[in-house]
Amino acid sequence: MRFVHASSAAPAESPVDTSHQCRTRRSDRTGTRRTRTTALLAVFSLIVGFAISSTSVASADPAPATPDAPSALVAYRGYNSAELAFTAGADGGAAITNYKYSTDNGSSWNAFSPAVTSSSVTIGGLTNGTTYSIKLRAVNSVGDGAVSDAVSVTPAVVDAVTWTARTAAEANSWSSVTYGNGVFVAVAYSGSNRVMTSTDGVTWTAR
């Protein structure tokens, strides 16, 4: 009779394949790195985009605006006219193309024709002896600018053609007279005070 002895050793276990676990861990790590890289790229893109946008906004030229008001208006009366000297305001970023004036304190406006773009300007068609409240504004491609303060002027009632004898300030031999900037100036060739002035051609003052 033959006896078969059973081995007391435990049966050998089948080897465990752990390669897929390693691959899974490597895949997880790779996926995590890719996710982080994608997130960093997204943040970087946002930063770069914001920087470019900010630079574009900062470097863009501001839109032009209407001109500022003229200032320091001075009116000189003429015959049926008035001459205005002034200091131009800022043009608002677009060149001044003309000026408009009002002779009724801003109720109505007229553009100069032909156009004028600097001081001084002459307003015609006025009535001698009538006082006008004149305002001025500049015009550019955007539109009408801010309005200046008013200045009053009364055109001369003399025409420098018809003359009337008046009492002179000095008993001199007066030889000539001229008019400019709202003032008459007479000059003599004899006497102590050889110059006299008048704003209306009637009342004269020795100088």
Short mmCIF file of C-alpha atoms in Angstrom, two decimals:
data_model
loop_
_atom_site.label_atom_id
_atom_site.label_comp_id
_atom_site.label_asym_id
_atom_site.label_seq_id
_atom_site.Cartn_x
_atom_site.Cartn_y
_atom_site.Cartn_z
CA MET A 1 0.00 0.00 0.00
CA ARG A 2 1.32 3.38 -0.93
CA PHE A 3 0.72 6.39 1.27
CA VAL A 4 0.64 9.93 -0.01
CA HIS A 5 1.75 12.43 2.57
CA ALA A 6 -0.04 15.75 2.46
CA SER A 7 2.27 18.70 2.68
CA SER A 8 1.86 20.79 5.75
CA ALA A 9 2.92 23.94 3.86
CA ALA A 10 0.19 26.38 2.90
CA PRO A 11 -0.65 26.41 -0.74
CA ALA A 12 1.24 29.05 -2.67
CA GLU A 13 -0.76 32.16 -3.40
CA SER A 14 -1.01 33.45 -6.90
CA PRO A 15 1.21 36.52 -7.43
CA VAL A 16 -0.69 39.83 -7.26
CA ASP A 17 -0.33 42.12 -10.26
CA THR A 18 0.24 45.62 -8.81
CA SER A 19 1.31 47.24 -12.03
CA HIS A 20 -2.16 48.64 -12.68
CA GLN A 21 -2.13 50.27 -9.24
CA CYS A 22 1.16 51.96 -10.06
CA ARG A 23 -0.19 53.06 -13.38
CA THR A 24 -3.31 54.40 -11.65
CA ARG A 25 -1.26 56.39 -9.14
CA ARG A 26 0.96 57.74 -11.91
CA SER A 27 -2.14 58.62 -13.91
CA ASP A 28 -3.66 60.36 -10.89
CA ARG A 29 -0.48 62.36 -10.34
CA THR A 30 -0.29 63.25 -14.03
CA GLY A 31 -3.94 64.30 -14.05
CA THR A 32 -3.40 66.46 -10.98
CA ARG A 33 -0.39 68.13 -12.57
CA ARG A 34 -2.37 68.75 -15.75
CA THR A 35 -5.24 70.23 -13.76
CA ARG A 36 -2.86 72.53 -11.88
CA THR A 37 -1.12 73.53 -15.10
CA THR A 38 -4.44 74.29 -16.77
CA ALA A 39 -5.54 76.38 -13.79
CA LEU A 40 -2.26 78.30 -13.77
CA LEU A 41 -2.52 78.95 -17.50
CA ALA A 42 -6.08 80.21 -17.04
CA VAL A 43 -4.99 82.59 -14.26
CA PHE A 44 -2.02 83.75 -16.34
CA SER A 45 -4.30 84.41 -19.32
CA LEU A 46 -6.63 86.46 -17.14
CA ILE A 47 -3.72 88.52 -15.78
CA VAL A 48 -2.26 89.13 -19.24
CA GLY A 49 -5.67 89.98 -20.67
CA PHE A 50 -6.37 92.43 -17.86
CA ALA A 51 -2.95 94.04 -18.29
CA ILE A 52 -3.47 94.45 -22.04
CA SER A 53 -6.96 95.83 -21.49
CA SER A 54 -5.71 98.28 -18.85
CA THR A 55 -2.88 99.42 -21.12
CA SER A 56 -5.31 99.96 -24.00
CA VAL A 57 -7.62 102.03 -21.81
CA ALA A 58 -4.75 104.04 -20.36
CA SER A 59 -3.22 104.78 -23.76
CA ALA A 60 -6.47 105.70 -25.50
CA ASP A 61 -6.85 109.42 -26.28
CA PRO A 62 -9.75 111.11 -24.47
CA ALA A 63 -12.71 112.02 -26.63
CA PRO A 64 -12.73 115.70 -27.69
CA ALA A 65 -15.14 118.07 -25.97
CA THR A 66 -16.61 121.50 -26.70
CA PRO A 67 -14.34 124.52 -26.09
CA ASP A 68 -14.06 126.40 -22.82
CA ALA A 69 -15.48 129.92 -22.60
CA PRO A 70 -13.47 132.91 -23.86
CA SER A 71 -12.38 135.25 -21.08
CA ALA A 72 -11.17 138.81 -20.45
CA LEU A 73 -13.54 140.33 -23.02
CA VAL A 74 -12.99 144.00 -23.84
CA ALA A 75 -15.37 145.84 -26.19
CA TYR A 76 -14.43 148.88 -28.26
CA ARG A 77 -17.19 150.82 -29.90
CA GLY A 78 -17.13 151.77 -33.54
CA TYR A 79 -19.52 153.37 -35.97
CA ASN A 80 -22.50 150.96 -36.11
CA SER A 81 -20.11 148.28 -34.88
CA ALA A 82 -18.11 146.96 -31.95
CA GLU A 83 -14.70 145.33 -31.77
CA LEU A 84 -14.10 142.56 -29.21
CA ALA A 85 -10.71 141.55 -27.86
CA PHE A 86 -10.58 138.37 -25.76
CA THR A 87 -8.51 135.49 -24.47
CA ALA A 88 -9.45 132.15 -26.03
CA GLY A 89 -10.36 129.22 -23.78
CA ALA A 90 -9.07 125.65 -24.20
CA ASP A 91 -10.25 124.09 -27.47
CA GLY A 92 -11.45 120.85 -25.82
CA GLY A 93 -9.14 118.67 -27.88
CA ALA A 94 -10.50 119.73 -31.28
CA ALA A 95 -9.43 122.85 -33.17
CA ILE A 96 -11.65 125.93 -32.91
CA THR A 97 -13.29 126.52 -36.29
CA ASN A 98 -15.30 129.69 -35.60
CA TYR A 99 -16.89 131.90 -32.95
CA LYS A 100 -20.50 132.87 -32.30
CA TYR A 101 -21.68 136.09 -30.70
CA SER A 102 -24.83 137.32 -29.01
CA THR A 103 -25.81 140.98 -28.77
CA ASP A 104 -28.84 140.36 -26.53
CA ASN A 105 -27.17 138.74 -23.51
CA GLY A 106 -27.35 135.20 -24.91
CA SER A 107 -30.95 135.04 -26.15
CA SER A 108 -29.89 134.55 -29.78
CA TRP A 109 -26.60 133.69 -31.49
CA ASN A 110 -24.90 134.44 -34.80
CA ALA A 111 -21.81 132.84 -36.31
CA PHE A 112 -19.12 135.06 -37.80
CA SER A 113 -19.02 134.95 -41.60
CA PRO A 114 -16.37 134.51 -42.79
CA ALA A 115 -15.25 132.38 -39.86
CA VAL A 116 -12.80 133.77 -37.31
CA THR A 117 -10.61 131.68 -35.03
CA SER A 118 -8.75 134.20 -32.86
CA SER A 119 -8.96 137.61 -31.21
CA SER A 120 -10.01 140.22 -32.09
CA VAL A 121 -13.41 140.15 -33.82
CA THR A 122 -15.68 142.87 -35.19
CA ILE A 123 -19.47 142.82 -34.91
CA GLY A 124 -21.26 144.95 -37.49
CA GLY A 125 -24.86 145.92 -38.12
CA LEU A 126 -25.32 147.63 -34.74
CA THR A 127 -27.18 150.87 -34.09
CA ASN A 128 -25.26 153.89 -32.89
CA GLY A 129 -26.32 155.06 -29.44
CA THR A 130 -27.82 151.66 -28.48
CA THR A 131 -26.21 149.70 -25.66
CA TYR A 132 -25.59 146.01 -26.32
CA SER A 133 -24.79 143.19 -23.91
CA ILE A 134 -22.41 141.00 -25.88
CA LYS A 135 -21.39 137.40 -25.18
CA LEU A 136 -19.01 135.14 -27.09
CA ARG A 137 -18.52 131.39 -27.52
CA ALA A 138 -16.13 129.22 -29.54
CA VAL A 139 -17.14 126.42 -31.90
CA ASN A 140 -15.27 123.21 -32.79
CA SER A 141 -16.18 119.91 -34.48
CA VAL A 142 -17.98 118.73 -31.33
CA GLY A 143 -20.27 121.76 -31.08
CA ASP A 144 -20.79 125.14 -29.42
CA GLY A 145 -18.57 125.89 -26.44
CA ALA A 146 -19.22 127.47 -23.06
CA VAL A 147 -20.47 131.07 -22.99
CA SER A 148 -18.33 134.00 -21.89
CA ASP A 149 -19.33 136.66 -19.40
CA ALA A 150 -21.20 139.61 -20.91
CA VAL A 151 -19.57 142.90 -21.82
CA SER A 152 -21.51 146.08 -22.64
CA VAL A 153 -20.79 148.46 -25.49
CA THR A 154 -22.55 151.43 -27.09
CA PRO A 155 -21.55 152.07 -30.71
CA ALA A 156 -20.36 155.60 -31.43
CA VAL A 157 -22.87 158.25 -32.44
CA VAL A 158 -20.25 160.01 -34.56
CA ASP A 159 -19.24 158.99 -38.07
CA ALA A 160 -15.87 160.78 -38.32
CA VAL A 161 -17.24 162.51 -41.44
CA THR A 162 -19.57 165.19 -40.11
CA TRP A 163 -17.85 167.43 -37.57
CA THR A 164 -19.23 169.82 -34.95
CA ALA A 165 -17.14 172.45 -33.19
CA ARG A 166 -16.53 171.69 -29.52
CA THR A 167 -14.65 173.33 -26.70
CA ALA A 168 -11.07 172.11 -26.61
CA ALA A 169 -9.34 171.25 -23.36
CA GLU A 170 -6.44 173.50 -24.31
CA ALA A 171 -6.29 176.64 -26.45
CA ASN A 172 -3.79 175.09 -28.83
CA SER A 173 -3.50 174.90 -32.58
CA TRP A 174 -4.96 171.44 -33.09
CA SER A 175 -3.87 169.92 -36.35
CA SER A 176 -5.15 166.32 -36.51
CA VAL A 177 -7.39 163.79 -34.83
CA THR A 178 -7.57 159.99 -34.99
CA TYR A 179 -9.77 157.26 -33.54
CA GLY A 180 -8.92 153.78 -32.26
CA ASN A 181 -9.91 151.33 -29.51
CA GLY A 182 -12.87 153.51 -28.58
CA VAL A 183 -10.87 156.70 -28.03
CA PHE A 184 -10.42 159.89 -30.09
CA VAL A 185 -6.96 161.44 -29.91
CA ALA A 186 -6.25 165.00 -31.06
CA VAL A 187 -2.74 166.39 -31.56
CA ALA A 188 -1.64 170.05 -31.62
CA TYR A 189 1.54 171.63 -33.01
CA SER A 190 1.68 174.37 -30.35
CA GLY A 191 0.84 174.88 -26.69
CA SER A 192 1.85 173.19 -23.46
CA ASN A 193 -0.41 170.11 -23.53
CA ARG A 194 -0.42 169.08 -27.17
CA VAL A 195 -2.54 165.93 -26.84
CA MET A 196 -6.14 165.56 -25.76
CA THR A 197 -8.48 162.56 -25.78
CA SER A 198 -12.20 161.90 -25.86
CA THR A 199 -14.36 158.78 -25.72
CA ASP A 200 -17.37 160.42 -27.39
CA GLY A 201 -15.86 163.17 -29.54
CA VAL A 202 -17.65 165.79 -27.44
CA THR A 203 -15.87 166.04 -24.11
CA TRP A 204 -12.08 166.31 -24.35
CA THR A 205 -9.35 165.86 -21.73
CA ALA A 206 -5.85 167.33 -21.97
CA ARG A 207 -3.00 164.85 -21.67
#
